[in-house]
PDB file of C-alpha atoms in Angstrom:
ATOM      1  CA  UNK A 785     -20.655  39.181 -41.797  1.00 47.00           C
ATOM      2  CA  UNK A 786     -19.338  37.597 -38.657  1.00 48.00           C
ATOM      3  CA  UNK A 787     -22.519  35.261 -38.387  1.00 44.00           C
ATOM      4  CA  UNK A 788     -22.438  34.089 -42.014  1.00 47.00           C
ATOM      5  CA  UNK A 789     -18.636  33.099 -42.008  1.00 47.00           C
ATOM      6  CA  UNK A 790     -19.077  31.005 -38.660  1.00 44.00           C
ATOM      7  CA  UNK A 791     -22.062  29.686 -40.679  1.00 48.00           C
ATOM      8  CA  UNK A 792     -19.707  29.147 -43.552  1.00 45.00           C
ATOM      9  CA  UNK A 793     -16.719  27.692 -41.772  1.00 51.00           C
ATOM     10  CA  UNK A 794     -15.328  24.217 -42.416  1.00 58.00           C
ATOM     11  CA  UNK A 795     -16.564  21.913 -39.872  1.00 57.00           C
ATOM     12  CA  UNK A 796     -13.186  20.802 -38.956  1.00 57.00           C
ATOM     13  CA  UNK A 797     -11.541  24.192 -38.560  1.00 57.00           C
ATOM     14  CA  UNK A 798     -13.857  24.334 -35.768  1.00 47.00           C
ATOM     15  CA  UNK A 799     -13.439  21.363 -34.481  1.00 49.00           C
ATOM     16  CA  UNK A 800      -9.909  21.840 -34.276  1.00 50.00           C
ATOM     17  CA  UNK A 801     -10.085  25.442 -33.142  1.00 53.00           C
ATOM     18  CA  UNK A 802     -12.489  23.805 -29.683  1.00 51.00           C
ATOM     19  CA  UNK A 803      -9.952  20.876 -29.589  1.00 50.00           C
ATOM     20  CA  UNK A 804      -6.804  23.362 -29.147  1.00 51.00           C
ATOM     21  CA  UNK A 805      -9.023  25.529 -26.590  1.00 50.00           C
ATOM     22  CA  UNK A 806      -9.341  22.559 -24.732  1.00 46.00           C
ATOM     23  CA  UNK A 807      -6.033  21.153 -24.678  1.00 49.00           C
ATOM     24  CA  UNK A 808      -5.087  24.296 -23.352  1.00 47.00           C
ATOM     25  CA  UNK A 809      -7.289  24.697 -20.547  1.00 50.00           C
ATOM     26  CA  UNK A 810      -6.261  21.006 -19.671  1.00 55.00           C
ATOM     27  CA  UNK A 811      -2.791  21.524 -19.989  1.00 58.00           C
ATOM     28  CA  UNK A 812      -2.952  25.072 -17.421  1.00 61.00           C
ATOM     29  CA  UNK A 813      -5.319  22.626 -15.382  1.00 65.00           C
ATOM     30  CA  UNK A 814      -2.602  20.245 -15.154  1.00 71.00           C
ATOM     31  CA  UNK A 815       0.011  22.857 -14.363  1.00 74.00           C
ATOM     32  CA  UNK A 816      -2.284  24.269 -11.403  1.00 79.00           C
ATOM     33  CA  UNK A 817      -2.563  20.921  -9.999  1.00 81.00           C
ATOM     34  CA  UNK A 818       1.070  20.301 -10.552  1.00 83.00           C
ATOM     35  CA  UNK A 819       2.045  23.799  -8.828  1.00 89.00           C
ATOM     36  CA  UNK A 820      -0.068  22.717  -5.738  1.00 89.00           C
ATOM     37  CA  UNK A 821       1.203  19.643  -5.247  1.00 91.00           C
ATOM     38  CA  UNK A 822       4.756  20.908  -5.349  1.00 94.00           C
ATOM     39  CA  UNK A 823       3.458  23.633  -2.498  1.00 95.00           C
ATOM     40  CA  UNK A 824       2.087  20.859  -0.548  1.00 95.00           C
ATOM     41  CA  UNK A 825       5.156  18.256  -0.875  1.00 96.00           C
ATOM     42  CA  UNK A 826       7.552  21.491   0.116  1.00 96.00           C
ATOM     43  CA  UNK A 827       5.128  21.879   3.654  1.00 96.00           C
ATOM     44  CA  UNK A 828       5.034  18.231   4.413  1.00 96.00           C
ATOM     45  CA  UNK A 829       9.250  18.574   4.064  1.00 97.00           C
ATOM     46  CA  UNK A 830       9.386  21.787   5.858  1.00 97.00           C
ATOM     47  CA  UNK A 831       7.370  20.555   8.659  1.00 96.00           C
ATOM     48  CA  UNK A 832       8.749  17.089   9.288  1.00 96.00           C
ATOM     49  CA  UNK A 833      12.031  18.562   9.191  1.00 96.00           C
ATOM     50  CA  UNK A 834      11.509  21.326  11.695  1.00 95.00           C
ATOM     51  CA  UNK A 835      10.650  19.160  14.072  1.00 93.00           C
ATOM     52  CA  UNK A 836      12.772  16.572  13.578  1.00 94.00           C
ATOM     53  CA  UNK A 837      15.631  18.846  14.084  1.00 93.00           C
ATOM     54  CA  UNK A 838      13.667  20.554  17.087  1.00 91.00           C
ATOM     55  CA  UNK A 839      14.065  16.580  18.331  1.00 88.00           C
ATOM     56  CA  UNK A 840      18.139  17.504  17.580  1.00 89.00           C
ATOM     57  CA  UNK A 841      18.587  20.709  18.945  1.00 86.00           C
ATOM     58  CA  UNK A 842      16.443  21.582  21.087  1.00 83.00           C
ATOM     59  CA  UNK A 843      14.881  18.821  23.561  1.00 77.00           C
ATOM     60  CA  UNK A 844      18.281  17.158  23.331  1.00 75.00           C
ATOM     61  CA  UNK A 845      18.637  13.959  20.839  1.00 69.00           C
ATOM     62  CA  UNK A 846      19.825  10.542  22.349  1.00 73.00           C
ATOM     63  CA  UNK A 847      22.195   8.398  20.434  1.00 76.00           C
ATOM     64  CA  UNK A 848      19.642   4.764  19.921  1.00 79.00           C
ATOM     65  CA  UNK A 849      18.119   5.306  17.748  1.00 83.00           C
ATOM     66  CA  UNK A 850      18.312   8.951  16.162  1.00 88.00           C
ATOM     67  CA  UNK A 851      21.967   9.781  16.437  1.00 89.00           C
ATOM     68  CA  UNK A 852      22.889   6.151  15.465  1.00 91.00           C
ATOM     69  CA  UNK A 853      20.824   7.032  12.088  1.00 94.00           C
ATOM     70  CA  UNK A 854      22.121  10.161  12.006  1.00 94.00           C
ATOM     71  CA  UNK A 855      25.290   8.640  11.785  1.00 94.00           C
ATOM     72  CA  UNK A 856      24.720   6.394   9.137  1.00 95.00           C
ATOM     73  CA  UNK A 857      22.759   8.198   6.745  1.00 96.00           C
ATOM     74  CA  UNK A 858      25.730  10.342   6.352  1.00 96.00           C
ATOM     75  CA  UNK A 859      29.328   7.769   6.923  1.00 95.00           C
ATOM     76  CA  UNK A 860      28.040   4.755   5.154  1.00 95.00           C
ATOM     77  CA  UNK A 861      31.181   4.103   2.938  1.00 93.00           C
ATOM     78  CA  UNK A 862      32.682   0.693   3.644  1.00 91.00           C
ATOM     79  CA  UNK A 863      31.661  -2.643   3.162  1.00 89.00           C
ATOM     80  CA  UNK A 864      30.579  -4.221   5.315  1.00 87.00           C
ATOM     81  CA  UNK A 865      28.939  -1.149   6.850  1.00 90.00           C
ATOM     82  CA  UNK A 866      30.888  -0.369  10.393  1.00 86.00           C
ATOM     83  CA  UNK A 867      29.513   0.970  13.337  1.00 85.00           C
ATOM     84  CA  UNK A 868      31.001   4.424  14.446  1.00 84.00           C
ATOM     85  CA  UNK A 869      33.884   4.380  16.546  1.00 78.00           C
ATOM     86  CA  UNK A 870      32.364   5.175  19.791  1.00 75.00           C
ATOM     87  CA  UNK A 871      30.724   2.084  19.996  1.00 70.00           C
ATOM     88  CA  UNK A 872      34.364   0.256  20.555  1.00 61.00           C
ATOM     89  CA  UNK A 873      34.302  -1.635  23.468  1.00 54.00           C
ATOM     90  CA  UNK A 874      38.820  -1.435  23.583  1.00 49.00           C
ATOM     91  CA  UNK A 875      41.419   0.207  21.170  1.00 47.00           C
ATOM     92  CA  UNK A 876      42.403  -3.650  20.301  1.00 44.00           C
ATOM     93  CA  UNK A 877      38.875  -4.526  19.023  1.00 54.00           C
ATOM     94  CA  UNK A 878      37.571  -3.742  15.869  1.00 59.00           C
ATOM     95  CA  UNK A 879      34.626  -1.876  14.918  1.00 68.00           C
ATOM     96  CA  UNK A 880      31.168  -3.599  14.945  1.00 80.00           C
ATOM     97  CA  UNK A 881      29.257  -4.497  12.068  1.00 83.00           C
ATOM     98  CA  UNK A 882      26.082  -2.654  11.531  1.00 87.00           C
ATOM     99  CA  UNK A 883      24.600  -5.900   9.177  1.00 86.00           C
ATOM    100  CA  UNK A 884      24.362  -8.163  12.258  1.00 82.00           C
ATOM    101  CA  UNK A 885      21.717  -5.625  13.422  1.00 84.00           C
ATOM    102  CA  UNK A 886      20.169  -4.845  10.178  1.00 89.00           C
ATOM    103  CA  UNK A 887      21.188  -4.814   6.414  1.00 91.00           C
ATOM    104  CA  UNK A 888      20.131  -1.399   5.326  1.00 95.00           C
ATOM    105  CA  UNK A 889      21.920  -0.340   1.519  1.00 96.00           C
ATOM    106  CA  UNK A 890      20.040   2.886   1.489  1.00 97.00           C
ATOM    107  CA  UNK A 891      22.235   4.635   3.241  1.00 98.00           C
ATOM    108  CA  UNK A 892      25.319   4.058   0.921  1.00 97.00           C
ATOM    109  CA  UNK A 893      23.068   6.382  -1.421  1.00 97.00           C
ATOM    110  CA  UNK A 894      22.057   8.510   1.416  1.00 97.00           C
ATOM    111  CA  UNK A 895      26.350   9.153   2.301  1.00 97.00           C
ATOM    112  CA  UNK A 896      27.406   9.233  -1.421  1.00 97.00           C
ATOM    113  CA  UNK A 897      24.182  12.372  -1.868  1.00 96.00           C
ATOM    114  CA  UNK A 898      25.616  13.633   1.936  1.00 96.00           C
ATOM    115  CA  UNK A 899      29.253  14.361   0.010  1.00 94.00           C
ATOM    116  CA  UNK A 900      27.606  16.610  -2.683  1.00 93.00           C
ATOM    117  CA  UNK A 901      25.840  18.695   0.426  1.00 91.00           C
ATOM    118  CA  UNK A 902      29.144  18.934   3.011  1.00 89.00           C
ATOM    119  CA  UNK A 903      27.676  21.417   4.732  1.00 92.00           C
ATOM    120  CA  UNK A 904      24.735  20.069   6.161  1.00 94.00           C
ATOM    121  CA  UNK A 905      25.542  18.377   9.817  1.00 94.00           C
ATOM    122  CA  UNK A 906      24.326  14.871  10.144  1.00 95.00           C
ATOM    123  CA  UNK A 907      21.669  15.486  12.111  1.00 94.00           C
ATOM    124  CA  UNK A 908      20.247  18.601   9.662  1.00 95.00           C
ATOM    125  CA  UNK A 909      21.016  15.941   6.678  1.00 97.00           C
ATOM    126  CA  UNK A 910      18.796  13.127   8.449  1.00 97.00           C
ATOM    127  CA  UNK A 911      16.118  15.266   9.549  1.00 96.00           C
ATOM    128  CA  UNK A 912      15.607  16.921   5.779  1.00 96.00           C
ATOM    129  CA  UNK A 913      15.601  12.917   4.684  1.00 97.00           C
ATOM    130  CA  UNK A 914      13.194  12.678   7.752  1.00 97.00           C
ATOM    131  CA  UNK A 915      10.956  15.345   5.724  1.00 97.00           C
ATOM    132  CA  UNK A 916      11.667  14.386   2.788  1.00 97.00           C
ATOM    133  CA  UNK A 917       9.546  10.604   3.462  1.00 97.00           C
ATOM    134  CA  UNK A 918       6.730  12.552   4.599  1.00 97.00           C
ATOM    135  CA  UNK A 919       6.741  14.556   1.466  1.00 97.00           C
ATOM    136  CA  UNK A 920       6.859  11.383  -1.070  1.00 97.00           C
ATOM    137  CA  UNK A 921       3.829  10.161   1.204  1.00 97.00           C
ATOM    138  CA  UNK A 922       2.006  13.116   0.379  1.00 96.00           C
ATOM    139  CA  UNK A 923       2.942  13.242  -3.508  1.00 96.00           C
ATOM    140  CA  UNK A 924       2.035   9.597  -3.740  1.00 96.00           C
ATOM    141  CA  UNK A 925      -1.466  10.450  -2.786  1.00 96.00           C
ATOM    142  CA  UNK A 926      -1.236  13.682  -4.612  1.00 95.00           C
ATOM    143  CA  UNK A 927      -0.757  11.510  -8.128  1.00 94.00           C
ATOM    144  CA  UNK A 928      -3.456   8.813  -7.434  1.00 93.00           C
ATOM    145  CA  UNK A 929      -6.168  11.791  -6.575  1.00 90.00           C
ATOM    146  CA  UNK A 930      -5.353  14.081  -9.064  1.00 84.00           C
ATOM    147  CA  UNK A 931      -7.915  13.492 -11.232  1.00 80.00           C
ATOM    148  CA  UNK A 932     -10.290  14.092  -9.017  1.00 79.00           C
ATOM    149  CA  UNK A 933     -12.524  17.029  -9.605  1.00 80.00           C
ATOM    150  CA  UNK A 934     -12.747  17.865  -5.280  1.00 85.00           C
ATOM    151  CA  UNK A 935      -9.705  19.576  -5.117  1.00 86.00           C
ATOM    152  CA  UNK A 936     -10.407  19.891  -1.133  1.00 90.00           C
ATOM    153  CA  UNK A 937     -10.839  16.238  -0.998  1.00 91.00           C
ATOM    154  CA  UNK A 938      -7.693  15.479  -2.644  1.00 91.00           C
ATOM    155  CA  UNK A 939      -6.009  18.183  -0.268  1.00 92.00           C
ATOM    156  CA  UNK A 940      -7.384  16.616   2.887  1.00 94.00           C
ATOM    157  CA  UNK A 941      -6.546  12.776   1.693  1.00 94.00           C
ATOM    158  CA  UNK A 942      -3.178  14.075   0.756  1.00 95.00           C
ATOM    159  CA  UNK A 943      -2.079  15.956   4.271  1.00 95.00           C
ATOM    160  CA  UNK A 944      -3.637  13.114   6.066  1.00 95.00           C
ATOM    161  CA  UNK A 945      -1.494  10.763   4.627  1.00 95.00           C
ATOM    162  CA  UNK A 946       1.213  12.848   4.991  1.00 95.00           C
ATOM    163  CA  UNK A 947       0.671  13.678   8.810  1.00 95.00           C
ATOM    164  CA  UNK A 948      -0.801   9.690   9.696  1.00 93.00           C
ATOM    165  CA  UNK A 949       0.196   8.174  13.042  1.00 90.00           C
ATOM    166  CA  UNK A 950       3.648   6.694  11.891  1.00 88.00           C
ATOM    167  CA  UNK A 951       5.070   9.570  10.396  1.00 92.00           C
ATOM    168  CA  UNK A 952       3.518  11.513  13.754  1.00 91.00           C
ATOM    169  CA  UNK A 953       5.665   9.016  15.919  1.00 88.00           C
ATOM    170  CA  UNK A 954       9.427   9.009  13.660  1.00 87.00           C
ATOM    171  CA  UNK A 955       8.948  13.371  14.566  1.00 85.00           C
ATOM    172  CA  UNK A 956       9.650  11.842  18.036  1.00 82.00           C
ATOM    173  CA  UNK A 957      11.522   9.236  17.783  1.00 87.00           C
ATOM    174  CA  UNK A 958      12.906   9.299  14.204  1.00 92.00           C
ATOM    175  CA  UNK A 959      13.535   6.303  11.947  1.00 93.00           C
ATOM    176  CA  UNK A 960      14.871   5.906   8.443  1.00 95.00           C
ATOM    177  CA  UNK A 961      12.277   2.901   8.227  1.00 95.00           C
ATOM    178  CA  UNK A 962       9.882   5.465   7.035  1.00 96.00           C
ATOM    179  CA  UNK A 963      11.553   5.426   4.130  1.00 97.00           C
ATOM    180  CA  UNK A 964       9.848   1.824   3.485  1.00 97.00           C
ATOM    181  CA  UNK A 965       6.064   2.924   3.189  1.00 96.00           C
ATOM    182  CA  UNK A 966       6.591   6.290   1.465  1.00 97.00           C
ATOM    183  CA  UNK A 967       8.970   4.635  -1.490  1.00 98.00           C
ATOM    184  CA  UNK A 968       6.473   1.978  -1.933  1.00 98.00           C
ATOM    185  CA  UNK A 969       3.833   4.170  -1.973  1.00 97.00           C
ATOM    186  CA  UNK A 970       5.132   5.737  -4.539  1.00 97.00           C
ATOM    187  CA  UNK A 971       5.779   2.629  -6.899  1.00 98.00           C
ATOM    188  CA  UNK A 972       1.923   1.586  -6.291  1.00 97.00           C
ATOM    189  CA  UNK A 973       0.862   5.579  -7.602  1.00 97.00           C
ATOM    190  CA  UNK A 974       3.555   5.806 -10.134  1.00 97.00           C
ATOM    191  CA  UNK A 975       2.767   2.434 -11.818  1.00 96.00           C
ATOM    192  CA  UNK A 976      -1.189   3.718 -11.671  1.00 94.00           C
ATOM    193  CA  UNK A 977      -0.459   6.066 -13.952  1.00 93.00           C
ATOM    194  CA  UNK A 978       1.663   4.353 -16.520  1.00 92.00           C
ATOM    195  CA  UNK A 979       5.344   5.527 -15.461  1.00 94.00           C
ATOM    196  CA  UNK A 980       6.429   1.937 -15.195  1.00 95.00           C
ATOM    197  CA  UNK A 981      10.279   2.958 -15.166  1.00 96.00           C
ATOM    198  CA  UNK A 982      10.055   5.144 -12.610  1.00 97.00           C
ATOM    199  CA  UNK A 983       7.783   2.994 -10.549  1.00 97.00           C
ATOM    200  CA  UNK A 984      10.014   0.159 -10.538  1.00 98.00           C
ATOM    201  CA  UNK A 985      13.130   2.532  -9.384  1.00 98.00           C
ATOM    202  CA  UNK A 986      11.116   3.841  -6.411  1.00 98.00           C
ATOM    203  CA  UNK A 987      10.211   0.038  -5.730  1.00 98.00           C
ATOM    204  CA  UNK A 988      14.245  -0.970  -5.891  1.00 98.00           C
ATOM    205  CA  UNK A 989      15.024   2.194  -3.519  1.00 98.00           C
ATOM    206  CA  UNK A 990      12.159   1.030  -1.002  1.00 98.00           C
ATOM    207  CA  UNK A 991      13.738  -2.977  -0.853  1.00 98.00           C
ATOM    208  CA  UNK A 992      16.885  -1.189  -0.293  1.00 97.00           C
ATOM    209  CA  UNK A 993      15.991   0.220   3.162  1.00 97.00           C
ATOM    210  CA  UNK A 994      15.857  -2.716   5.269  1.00 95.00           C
ATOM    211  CA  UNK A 995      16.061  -6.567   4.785  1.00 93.00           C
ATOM    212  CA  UNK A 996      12.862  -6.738   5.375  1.00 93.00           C
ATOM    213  CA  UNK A 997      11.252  -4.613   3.264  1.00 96.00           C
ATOM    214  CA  UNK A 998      10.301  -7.310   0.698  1.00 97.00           C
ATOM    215  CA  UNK A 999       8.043  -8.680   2.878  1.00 95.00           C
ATOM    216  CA  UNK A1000       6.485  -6.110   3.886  1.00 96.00           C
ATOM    217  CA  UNK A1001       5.988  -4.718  -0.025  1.00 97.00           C
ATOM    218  CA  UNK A1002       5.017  -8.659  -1.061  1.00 97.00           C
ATOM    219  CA  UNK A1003       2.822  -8.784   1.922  1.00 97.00           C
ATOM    220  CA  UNK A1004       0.628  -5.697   0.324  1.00 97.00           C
ATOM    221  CA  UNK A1005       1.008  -6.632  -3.084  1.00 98.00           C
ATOM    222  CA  UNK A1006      -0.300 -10.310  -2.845  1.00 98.00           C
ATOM    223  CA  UNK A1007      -3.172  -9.214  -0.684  1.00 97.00           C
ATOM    224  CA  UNK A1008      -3.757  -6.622  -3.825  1.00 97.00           C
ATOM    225  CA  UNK A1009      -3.583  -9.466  -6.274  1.00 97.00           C
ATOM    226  CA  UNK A1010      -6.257 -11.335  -4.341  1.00 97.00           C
ATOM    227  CA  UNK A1011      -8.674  -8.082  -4.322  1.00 96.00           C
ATOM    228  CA  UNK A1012      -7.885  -8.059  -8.326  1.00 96.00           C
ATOM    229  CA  UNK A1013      -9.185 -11.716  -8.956  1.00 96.00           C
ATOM    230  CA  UNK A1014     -11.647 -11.314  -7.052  1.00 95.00           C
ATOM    231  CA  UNK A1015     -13.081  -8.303  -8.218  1.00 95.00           C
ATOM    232  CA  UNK A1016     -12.268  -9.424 -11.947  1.00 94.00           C
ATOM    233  CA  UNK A1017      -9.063  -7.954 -12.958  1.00 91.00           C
ATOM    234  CA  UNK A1018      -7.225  -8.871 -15.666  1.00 93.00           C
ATOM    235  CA  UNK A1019      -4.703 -11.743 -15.208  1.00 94.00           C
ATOM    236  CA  UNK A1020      -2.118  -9.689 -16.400  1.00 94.00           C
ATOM    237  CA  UNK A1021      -2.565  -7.298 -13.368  1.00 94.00           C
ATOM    238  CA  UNK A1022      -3.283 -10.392 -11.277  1.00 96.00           C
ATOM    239  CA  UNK A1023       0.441 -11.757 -12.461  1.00 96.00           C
ATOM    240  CA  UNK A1024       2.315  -8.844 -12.359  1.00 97.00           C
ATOM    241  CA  UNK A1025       1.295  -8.315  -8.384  1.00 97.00           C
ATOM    242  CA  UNK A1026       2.123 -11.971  -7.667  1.00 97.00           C
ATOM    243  CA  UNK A1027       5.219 -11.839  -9.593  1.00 98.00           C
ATOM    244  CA  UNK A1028       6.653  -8.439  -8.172  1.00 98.00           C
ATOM    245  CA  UNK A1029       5.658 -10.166  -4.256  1.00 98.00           C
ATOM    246  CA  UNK A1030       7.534 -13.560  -4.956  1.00 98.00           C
ATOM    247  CA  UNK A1031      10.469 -11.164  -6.031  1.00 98.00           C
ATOM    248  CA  UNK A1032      10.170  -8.828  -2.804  1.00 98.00           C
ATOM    249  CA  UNK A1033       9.913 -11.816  -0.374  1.00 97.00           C
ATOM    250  CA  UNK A1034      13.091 -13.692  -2.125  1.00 97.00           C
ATOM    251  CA  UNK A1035      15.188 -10.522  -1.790  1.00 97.00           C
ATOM    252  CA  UNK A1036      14.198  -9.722   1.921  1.00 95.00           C
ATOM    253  CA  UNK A1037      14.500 -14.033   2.593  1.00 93.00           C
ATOM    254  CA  UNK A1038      17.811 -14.085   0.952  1.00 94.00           C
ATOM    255  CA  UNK A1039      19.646 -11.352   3.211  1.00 91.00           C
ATOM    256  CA  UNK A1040      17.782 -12.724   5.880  1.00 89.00           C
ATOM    257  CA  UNK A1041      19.379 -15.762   5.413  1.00 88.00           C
ATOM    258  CA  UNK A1042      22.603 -14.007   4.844  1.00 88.00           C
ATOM    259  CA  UNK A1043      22.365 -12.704   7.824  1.00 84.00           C
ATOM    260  CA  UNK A1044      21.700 -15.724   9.758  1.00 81.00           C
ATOM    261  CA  UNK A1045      24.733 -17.294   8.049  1.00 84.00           C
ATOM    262  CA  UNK A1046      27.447 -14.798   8.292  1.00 82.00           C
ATOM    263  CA  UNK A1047      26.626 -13.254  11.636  1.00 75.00           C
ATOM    264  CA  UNK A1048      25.366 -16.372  13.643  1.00 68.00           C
ATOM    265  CA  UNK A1049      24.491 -16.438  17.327  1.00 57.00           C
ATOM    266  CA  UNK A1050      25.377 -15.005  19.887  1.00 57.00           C
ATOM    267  CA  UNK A1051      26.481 -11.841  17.754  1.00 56.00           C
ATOM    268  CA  UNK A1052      23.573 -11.927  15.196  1.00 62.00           C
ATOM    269  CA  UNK A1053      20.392  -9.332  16.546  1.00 59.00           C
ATOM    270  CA  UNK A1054      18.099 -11.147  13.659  1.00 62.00           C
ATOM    271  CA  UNK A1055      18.543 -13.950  16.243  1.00 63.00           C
ATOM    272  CA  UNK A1056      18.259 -12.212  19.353  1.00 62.00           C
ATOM    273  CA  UNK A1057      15.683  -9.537  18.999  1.00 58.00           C
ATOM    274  CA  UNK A1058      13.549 -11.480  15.827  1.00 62.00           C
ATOM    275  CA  UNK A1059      13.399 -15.215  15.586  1.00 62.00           C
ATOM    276  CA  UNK A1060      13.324 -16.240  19.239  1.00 62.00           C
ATOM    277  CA  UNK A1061      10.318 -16.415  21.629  1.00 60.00           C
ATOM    278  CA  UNK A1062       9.998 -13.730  23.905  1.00 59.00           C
ATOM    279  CA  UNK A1063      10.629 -15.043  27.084  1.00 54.00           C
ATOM    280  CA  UNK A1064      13.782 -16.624  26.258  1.00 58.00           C
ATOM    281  CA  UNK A1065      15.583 -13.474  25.691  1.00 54.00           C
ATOM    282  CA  UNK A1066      18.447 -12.690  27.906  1.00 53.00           C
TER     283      UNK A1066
END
């Protein structure tokens, strides 16, 4: 009986019956894959954190550069952004401006999240941040290898990533500047995938950590556009890469500029620390 009515069955009941088994083995598939990345993003935070507040609490932090960070990932609220008070030379003077040194947005977002979490210290705030950079690192890898079938491969390329030489170095001497590669890491994986929004969000977040982000991210992306002609791409893909770099480089150029303009020498660090030869410093 059960032989003859498989034999009699309509072709595309059982086509859809073996489509719907499949789309639900995909879909748990998916939701494995999912569920480990989210285990491996929480131990890249975890870690990175621990040890960044080890760098805190226990060997004994020093204010340049990791309390000055510290400092203004969670009091960035004026414009321009002010140095903390400590830094005053006299009661009579005012309070330095952090853009002469560097023009960092990011953490205006970084104090307005700090006021929703009140309780975290600034240096516990700054060292989850810390962690949390490590972890987008490791989720940005995560979503380009996913559809790999070696699940130990992807595991290994992911942690790597996660655990590379910079982010090894910020654990001791922390800097928001890792911020830079994991947020543009994340627009090259998101975009790879097709979440274009989201992609370009990540890519806005990473321009706003430092002035010169833009030419680090155009940098990377023209040198990708070359690879695409000459491999064969598409022009589309060849444009887009070209287009998104001339936009990265005018954004960093233009606050460089700003910079240069509204903090001249001999108050402006772009001039003293950047564009001057190195034995002509004083």
């Amino acid at each position: 009986m059960h032989l003859k009515s498989m034999k009699l069955a309509n072709p595309q009941t059982l086509a859809a019956i073996t489509g719907d088994a499949f789309l639900l083995d995909s879909q748990r598939s998916r939701a494995s894959s999912w569920f480990l990345a989210c285990i491996i993003v929480v131990i890249c935070i975890a870690l990175v954190s621990d040890y960044t507040l080890n760098h805190f609490y226990q060997t004994g932090a020093y204010y340049w550069d990791s309390g000055h960070f510290a400092y203004k990932t969670a009091f960035s609220t004026s414009w321009p952004m002010l140095e903390p008070p400590l830094l005053h030379h006299t009661l009579h003077e005012g309070r330095y401006i952090y853009f002469k040194i560097h023009f960092m947005p990011i953490f205006y977002l970084t104090s307005a999240l700090h006021r929703a979490l009140p309780f975290l210290p600034p240096a516990a705030y700054f060292s989850l941040l810390q962690g949390v950079w490590s972890g987008l690192l490791a989720l940005s890898v995560f979503i380009v290898c996913a559809r790999s079938h070696n699940l130990v491969l992807v595991i290994i390329a992911t942690l790597t990533t996660a655990f590379c030489g910079p982010v090894l170095s910020t654990i001791g001497f922390p800097h928001t500047e890792l911020a830079i590669p994991a947020l543009f890491l994340l627009f090259l994986a998101l975009r790879s995938v097709g979440y274009r929004a989201s992609s370009y969000i990540a890519l806005g977040l990473c321009l706003l950590v430092r002035e010169d982000a833009g030419l680090h991210a155009g940098a990377v992306l023209i040198l990708l556009a070359v690879a695409q002609w000459a491999s064969g791409e598409s022009r589309e893909a060849v444009r887009e890469n070209v287009l998104i770099a001339i936009i990265c480089v005018v954004y960093s150029f233009s606050w460089l500029v700003f910079q240069n303009l509204y903090y001249p020498a001999p108050f402006s660090y772009l001039k003293k620390f950047t564009l001057v030869i190195p034995s002509d410093r004083t």
